[in-house]
Amino acid sequence: MLNERVSAAKKIATELHQAEDAIDEAMIRIAQLAATLPTARRQTNMSAIVGQEAMSKVAHALAAAGEVRQLLTDAHLALTVTQKEVGLGTRMFGAGVKPPAASLDQGSNDQLAVEAAAQSLAKAS
């Protein structure tokens, strides 16, 4: 039973990290596009109103991607709570180093998960 839970947790962690990486990549590409649009407008000596609607849509897309990223980080923290609930304790699945508790996003909508993550990280140290 423990092996099944560990296996499931590893799969979830892998997919979560892939989703986090994907949204980061999307944000990078959208930000690059947002920088290219006004640069191209300047280089072609176009009026500021040329392409304004497209620029606005790209800016909104970047903001929406930021909201998606926040939701994924909230889910990540909530899974820390779930991890304890299913008896897996403090483990690290996937790549990367977990941030120290002080660097966790305090703007999260899930303060309980933030506190649980901080406790979990403290025990891991």
Coordinates of N, CA, C and O in Angstrom, one line a residue:
M1 N 0.8 -1.2 0.0 CA 0.0 0.0 0.0 C 0.9 1.3 0.0 O 0.6 2.2 -0.7
L2 N 1.9 1.3 0.8 CA 2.8 2.5 0.9 C 3.5 2.7 -0.5 O 3.6 3.8 -1.0
N3 N 3.9 1.6 -1.1 CA 4.6 1.7 -2.4 C 3.6 2.3 -3.5 O 4.1 3.0 -4.3
E4 N 2.4 1.9 -3.4 CA 1.4 2.5 -4.3 C 1.2 4.0 -4.1 O 1.1 4.7 -5.1
R5 N 1.2 4.4 -2.8 CA 1.1 5.8 -2.5 C 2.3 6.6 -3.0 O 2.2 7.7 -3.5
V6 N 3.5 6.0 -2.7 CA 4.7 6.7 -3.2 C 4.7 6.8 -4.7 O 5.1 7.8 -5.2
S7 N 4.4 5.7 -5.4 CA 4.3 5.7 -6.8 C 3.4 6.8 -7.4 O 3.7 7.5 -8.3
A8 N 2.2 6.8 -6.8 CA 1.2 7.9 -7.2 C 1.8 9.3 -6.9 O 1.6 10.2 -7.8
A9 N 2.4 9.5 -5.8 CA 2.9 10.8 -5.4 C 4.0 11.2 -6.4 O 4.1 12.3 -6.8
K10 N 4.9 10.2 -6.8 CA 5.9 10.5 -7.8 C 5.3 10.9 -9.1 O 5.8 11.9 -9.8
K11 N 4.3 10.2 -9.5 CA 3.6 10.6 -10.8 C 3.0 12.0 -10.7 O 3.1 12.8 -11.7
I12 N 2.3 12.2 -9.6 CA 1.7 13.6 -9.5 C 2.8 14.6 -9.5 O 2.6 15.7 -10.1
A13 N 3.8 14.4 -8.7 CA 4.9 15.4 -8.7 C 5.5 15.7 -10.0 O 5.8 16.8 -10.4
T14 N 5.8 14.6 -10.8 CA 6.3 14.7 -12.1 C 5.4 15.6 -13.0 O 5.9 16.5 -13.7
E15 N 4.1 15.3 -13.0 CA 3.2 16.0 -13.9 C 3.0 17.4 -13.4 O 2.9 18.3 -14.2
L16 N 3.0 17.6 -12.1 CA 2.9 19.0 -11.6 C 4.1 19.8 -12.0 O 3.9 21.0 -12.5
H17 N 5.3 19.3 -11.9 CA 6.5 20.0 -12.3 C 6.5 20.3 -13.8 O 6.9 21.4 -14.2
Q18 N 6.0 19.4 -14.6 CA 5.9 19.6 -16.0 C 4.9 20.7 -16.3 O 5.1 21.5 -17.2
A19 N 3.8 20.7 -15.6 CA 2.8 21.8 -15.8 C 3.4 23.1 -15.4 O 3.2 24.2 -16.1
E20 N 4.1 23.2 -14.3 CA 4.7 24.4 -13.8 C 5.8 24.9 -14.8 O 5.8 26.1 -15.1
D21 N 6.6 24.0 -15.4 CA 7.5 24.4 -16.4 C 6.9 24.9 -17.6 O 7.3 25.8 -18.3
A22 N 5.7 24.2 -18.0 CA 5.0 24.6 -19.2 C 4.5 26.1 -19.1 O 4.6 26.9 -20.0
I23 N 3.9 26.4 -17.9 CA 3.3 27.7 -17.8 C 4.4 28.8 -17.7 O 4.3 29.9 -18.3
D24 N 5.6 28.4 -17.1 CA 6.7 29.3 -17.1 C 7.2 29.6 -18.5 O 7.4 30.7 -18.9
E25 N 7.3 28.5 -19.3 CA 7.7 28.7 -20.7 C 6.7 29.5 -21.5 O 7.1 30.4 -22.3
A26 N 5.4 29.3 -21.3 CA 4.4 30.1 -22.0 C 4.5 31.6 -21.6 O 4.4 32.5 -22.4
M27 N 4.8 31.8 -20.3 CA 4.9 33.2 -19.8 C 6.1 33.9 -20.5 O 6.1 35.1 -20.9
I28 N 7.2 33.1 -20.6 CA 8.4 33.7 -21.2 C 8.1 34.1 -22.7 O 8.5 35.2 -23.1
R29 N 7.5 33.2 -23.4 CA 7.2 33.4 -24.8 C 6.2 34.6 -25.0 O 6.4 35.4 -25.9
I30 N 5.2 34.7 -24.1 CA 4.2 35.8 -24.2 C 4.9 37.1 -23.9 O 4.7 38.1 -24.6
A31 N 5.8 37.1 -22.9 CA 6.6 38.3 -22.5 C 7.5 38.7 -23.7 O 7.6 39.9 -24.0
Q32 N 8.1 37.7 -24.4 CA 8.9 38.1 -25.5 C 8.1 38.7 -26.6 O 8.5 39.7 -27.3
L33 N 6.9 38.1 -26.9 CA 6.0 38.7 -27.9 C 5.6 40.1 -27.5 O 5.6 41.0 -28.3
A34 N 5.3 40.3 -26.2 CA 4.9 41.6 -25.7 C 6.0 42.7 -25.9 O 5.8 43.8 -26.2
A35 N 7.3 42.3 -25.8 CA 8.4 43.2 -26.1 C 8.6 43.4 -27.6 O 9.0 44.5 -28.0
T36 N 8.3 42.4 -28.4 CA 8.6 42.5 -29.8 C 7.6 43.4 -30.5 O 7.9 44.2 -31.4
L37 N 6.3 43.4 -30.1 CA 5.3 44.2 -30.7 C 5.7 45.7 -30.7 O 5.7 46.3 -31.8
P38 N 5.9 46.3 -29.6 CA 6.2 47.8 -29.7 C 7.6 48.0 -30.3 O 7.8 49.1 -31.0
T39 N 8.5 47.1 -30.2 CA 9.8 47.3 -30.9 C 9.6 47.3 -32.4 O 10.2 48.2 -33.1
A40 N 8.8 46.4 -32.9 CA 8.5 46.3 -34.4 C 7.8 47.6 -34.8 O 8.1 48.1 -35.9
R41 N 6.9 48.1 -34.0 CA 6.1 49.3 -34.3 C 7.1 50.5 -34.4 O 7.0 51.2 -35.4
R42 N 8.0 50.6 -33.5 CA 9.0 51.7 -33.5 C 9.9 51.5 -34.8 O 10.2 52.5 -35.4
Q43 N 10.4 50.3 -35.0 CA 11.3 50.1 -36.1 C 10.7 50.4 -37.5 O 11.4 50.7 -38.4
T44 N 9.4 50.3 -37.6 CA 8.7 50.5 -38.8 C 8.0 51.9 -38.9 O 7.3 52.2 -39.8
N45 N 8.3 52.7 -37.8 CA 7.8 54.1 -37.8 C 6.3 54.2 -37.9 O 5.7 55.0 -38.5
M46 N 5.6 53.2 -37.2 CA 4.1 53.2 -37.3 C 3.6 54.0 -36.1 O 4.3 54.2 -35.1
S47 N 2.4 54.5 -36.3 CA 1.7 55.3 -35.2 C 1.5 54.4 -34.0 O 1.4 53.1 -34.1
A48 N 1.4 55.0 -32.8 CA 1.2 54.2 -31.6 C -0.1 53.5 -31.6 O -0.3 52.5 -30.9
I49 N -1.1 53.9 -32.4 CA -2.4 53.3 -32.4 C -2.4 52.0 -33.2 O -3.2 51.1 -33.1
V50 N -1.3 51.8 -34.1 CA -1.2 50.6 -34.9 C -0.9 49.4 -34.0 O 0.1 49.4 -33.3
G51 N -1.8 48.5 -34.1 CA -1.5 47.2 -33.3 C -1.9 47.3 -31.8 O -1.6 46.4 -31.1
Q52 N -2.5 48.4 -31.4 CA -2.8 48.6 -30.0 C -3.8 47.5 -29.5 O -3.6 47.0 -28.4
E53 N -4.8 47.1 -30.3 CA -5.7 46.1 -29.8 C -4.9 44.8 -29.6 O -5.1 44.1 -28.6
A54 N -4.0 44.4 -30.5 CA -3.2 43.2 -30.4 C -2.3 43.3 -29.2 O -2.2 42.3 -28.4
M55 N -1.7 44.4 -28.9 CA -0.8 44.6 -27.8 C -1.6 44.4 -26.5 O -1.2 43.8 -25.5
S56 N -2.8 45.0 -26.5 CA -3.7 44.8 -25.3 C -4.0 43.4 -25.0 O -4.0 42.9 -23.9
K57 N -4.3 42.6 -26.1 CA -4.7 41.2 -26.0 C -3.5 40.4 -25.4 O -3.6 39.5 -24.6
V58 N -2.3 40.7 -25.9 CA -1.1 40.0 -25.5 C -0.8 40.3 -24.0 O -0.5 39.4 -23.2
A59 N -1.0 41.6 -23.6 CA -0.8 42.0 -22.2 C -1.8 41.2 -21.3 O -1.5 40.7 -20.2
H60 N -3.1 41.1 -21.8 CA -4.1 40.3 -21.0 C -3.7 38.8 -21.0 O -3.9 38.2 -19.9
A61 N -3.1 38.3 -22.0 CA -2.7 36.9 -22.1 C -1.6 36.7 -21.0 O -1.6 35.6 -20.3
L62 N -0.7 37.6 -20.9 CA 0.4 37.5 -19.9 C -0.2 37.5 -18.5 O 0.2 36.7 -17.7
A63 N -1.1 38.4 -18.3 CA -1.8 38.5 -17.0 C -2.5 37.2 -16.6 O -2.5 36.7 -15.5
A64 N -3.2 36.7 -17.6 CA -4.0 35.4 -17.4 C -3.0 34.3 -17.1 O -3.3 33.4 -16.3
A65 N -1.9 34.2 -17.8 CA -0.9 33.2 -17.6 C -0.4 33.3 -16.1 O -0.1 32.3 -15.5
G66 N -0.2 34.5 -15.7 CA 0.2 34.7 -14.3 C -0.8 34.2 -13.3 O -0.5 33.6 -12.3
E67 N -2.1 34.4 -13.6 CA -3.1 33.8 -12.7 C -3.1 32.3 -12.8 O -3.3 31.6 -11.7
V68 N -2.9 31.7 -13.9 CA -2.8 30.2 -14.0 C -1.6 29.8 -13.2 O -1.7 28.8 -12.5
R69 N -0.5 30.5 -13.3 CA 0.7 30.1 -12.5 C 0.4 30.1 -11.0 O 0.8 29.3 -10.2
Q70 N -0.3 31.2 -10.6 CA -0.7 31.3 -9.2 C -1.5 30.1 -8.7 O -1.3 29.5 -7.7
L71 N -2.5 29.7 -9.6 CA -3.3 28.5 -9.3 C -2.5 27.2 -9.2 O -2.7 26.4 -8.3
L72 N -1.5 27.1 -10.1 CA -0.7 25.9 -10.0 C 0.2 25.9 -8.7 O 0.4 24.9 -8.1
T73 N 0.7 27.1 -8.3 CA 1.5 27.1 -7.1 C 0.6 26.8 -5.9 O 1.0 26.2 -4.9
D74 N -0.7 27.3 -5.9 CA -1.6 27.0 -4.8 C -1.9 25.5 -4.8 O -2.0 24.9 -3.7
A75 N -2.1 24.9 -6.0 CA -2.3 23.5 -6.0 C -1.1 22.7 -5.5 O -1.2 21.7 -4.7
H76 N 0.1 23.2 -5.8 CA 1.4 22.6 -5.3 C 1.4 22.6 -3.8 O 1.7 21.6 -3.1
L77 N 1.1 23.7 -3.2 CA 1.1 23.9 -1.8 C 0.0 23.0 -1.1 O 0.2 22.4 -0.1
A78 N -1.2 22.9 -1.8 CA -2.3 22.1 -1.3 C -1.9 20.6 -1.3 O -2.3 19.8 -0.4
L79 N -1.1 20.2 -2.3 CA -0.7 18.8 -2.4 C 0.3 18.5 -1.3 O 0.4 17.3 -0.9
T80 N 1.0 19.5 -0.7 CA 1.8 19.3 0.4 C 1.0 18.8 1.6 O 1.4 17.9 2.4
V81 N -0.2 19.4 1.8 CA -1.1 19.0 2.8 C -1.6 17.6 2.6 O -1.6 16.8 3.5
T82 N -2.0 17.4 1.3 CA -2.5 16.0 0.9 C -1.4 15.0 1.2 O -1.7 13.9 1.7
Q83 N -0.2 15.3 0.9 CA 0.9 14.4 1.1 C 1.0 13.9 2.6 O 1.1 12.7 2.8
K84 N 0.8 14.8 3.5 CA 0.8 14.5 4.9 C -0.5 13.6 5.3 O -0.4 12.7 6.0
E85 N -1.6 14.0 4.7 CA -2.8 13.4 5.0 C -2.8 11.9 4.6 O -3.5 11.1 5.2
V86 N -2.1 11.6 3.5 CA -2.0 10.2 3.1 C -0.8 9.4 3.7 O -0.5 8.3 3.3
G87 N -0.1 10.1 4.6 CA 0.9 9.4 5.4 C 2.3 9.3 4.7 O 3.1 8.4 5.0
L88 N 2.6 10.2 3.8 CA 3.8 10.2 3.1 C 4.9 11.1 3.8 O 6.1 11.0 3.5
G89 N 4.5 11.9 4.7 CA 5.4 12.8 5.4 C 6.2 13.7 4.4 O 5.7 14.0 3.3
T90 N 7.4 14.1 4.8 CA 8.2 15.0 4.1 C 9.1 14.2 3.1 O 9.9 13.4 3.5
R91 N 8.8 14.3 1.8 CA 9.6 13.7 0.8 C 9.7 14.7 -0.3 O 8.9 15.6 -0.5
M92 N 10.8 14.6 -1.1 CA 10.9 15.4 -2.3 C 10.8 14.6 -3.5 O 11.5 13.6 -3.7
F93 N 9.8 14.9 -4.4 CA 9.6 14.2 -5.6 C 9.9 15.2 -6.7 O 9.5 16.4 -6.7
G94 N 10.6 14.8 -7.8 CA 10.8 15.7 -8.9 C 12.1 16.4 -8.8 O 12.9 16.2 -7.8
A95 N 12.4 17.3 -9.7 CA 13.6 18.0 -9.8 C 13.6 19.3 -9.0 O 12.5 19.8 -8.8
G96 N 14.7 19.8 -8.7 CA 14.7 21.2 -8.1 C 14.8 21.2 -6.6 O 14.6 20.2 -6.0
V97 N 15.2 22.3 -6.1 CA 15.3 22.5 -4.7 C 14.1 23.3 -4.2 O 13.7 24.3 -4.8
K98 N 13.5 22.8 -3.1 CA 12.4 23.5 -2.6 C 12.9 24.8 -2.0 O 13.9 24.9 -1.3
P99 N 12.1 25.9 -2.1 CA 12.5 27.2 -1.6 C 12.3 27.2 0.0 O 11.5 26.5 0.5
P100 N 13.1 28.0 0.6 CA 13.0 28.1 2.1 C 11.6 28.7 2.4 O 11.0 29.4 1.6
A101 N 11.1 28.4 3.6 CA 9.7 28.9 3.9 C 9.6 30.4 3.8 O 8.5 30.8 3.4
A102 N 10.6 31.1 4.0 CA 10.5 32.6 3.9 C 10.2 33.1 2.5 O 9.6 34.2 2.3
S103 N 10.5 32.3 1.5 CA 10.4 32.8 0.1 C 9.1 32.3 -0.5 O 8.8 32.6 -1.6
L104 N 8.2 31.6 0.3 CA 6.9 31.2 -0.2 C 6.1 32.4 -0.5 O 6.1 33.4 0.2
D105 N 5.3 32.4 -1.6 CA 4.4 33.5 -2.0 C 3.3 33.7 -0.9 O 2.4 32.9 -0.8
Q106 N 3.4 34.9 -0.2 CA 2.4 35.2 0.8 C 1.1 35.7 0.1 O 0.1 35.9 0.8
G107 N 1.1 35.9 -1.2 CA -0.1 36.3 -1.9 C -1.0 35.1 -2.2 O -2.0 35.3 -2.9
S108 N -0.6 34.0 -1.8 CA -1.4 32.8 -2.2 C -2.8 32.8 -1.6 O -3.0 33.4 -0.5
N109 N -3.7 32.2 -2.3 CA -5.1 32.1 -1.8 C -5.3 31.0 -0.8 O -6.3 30.9 -0.2
D110 N -4.3 30.2 -0.6 CA -4.4 29.0 0.3 C -3.4 29.1 1.4 O -2.4 28.5 1.4
Q111 N -3.7 30.0 2.4 CA -2.8 30.2 3.5 C -2.6 29.0 4.3 O -1.5 28.8 4.8
L112 N -3.5 28.1 4.5 CA -3.4 26.9 5.2 C -2.3 26.0 4.6 O -1.4 25.5 5.2
A113 N -2.3 25.9 3.3 CA -1.3 25.2 2.5 C 0.1 25.8 2.7 O 1.1 25.1 2.8
V114 N 0.1 27.2 2.7 CA 1.4 27.9 2.8 C 2.0 27.5 4.2 O 3.2 27.2 4.3
E115 N 1.2 27.5 5.2 CA 1.7 27.2 6.6 C 2.1 25.7 6.6 O 3.2 25.5 7.2
A116 N 1.4 24.9 6.0 CA 1.7 23.4 6.0 C 3.0 23.2 5.3 O 3.9 22.5 5.7
A117 N 3.2 23.9 4.2 CA 4.4 23.8 3.4 C 5.6 24.3 4.2 O 6.7 23.7 4.2
A118 N 5.4 25.4 4.9 CA 6.5 26.0 5.7 C 6.9 25.0 6.8 O 8.1 24.8 7.0
Q119 N 5.9 24.3 7.4 CA 6.2 23.3 8.5 C 7.0 22.1 7.8 O 7.9 21.6 8.4
S120 N 6.5 21.7 6.7 CA 7.1 20.6 6.0 C 8.6 20.9 5.6 O 9.4 20.1 5.8
L121 N 8.8 22.1 5.1 CA 10.1 22.5 4.7 C 11.1 22.6 6.0 O 12.2 22.3 5.9
A122 N 10.5 23.1 7.1 CA 11.3 23.2 8.3 C 11.8 21.8 8.8 O 12.9 21.7 9.2
K123 N 10.9 20.8 8.7 CA 11.2 19.5 9.1 C 12.3 18.9 8.2 O 13.1 18.1 8.6
A124 N 12.3 19.2 6.9 CA 13.2 18.7 5.9 C 14.6 19.2 6.1 O 15.6 18.6 5.7
S125 N 14.7 20.4 6.8 CA 16.0 21.1 6.9 C 16.8 20.4 8.0 O 16.5 19.8 8.9

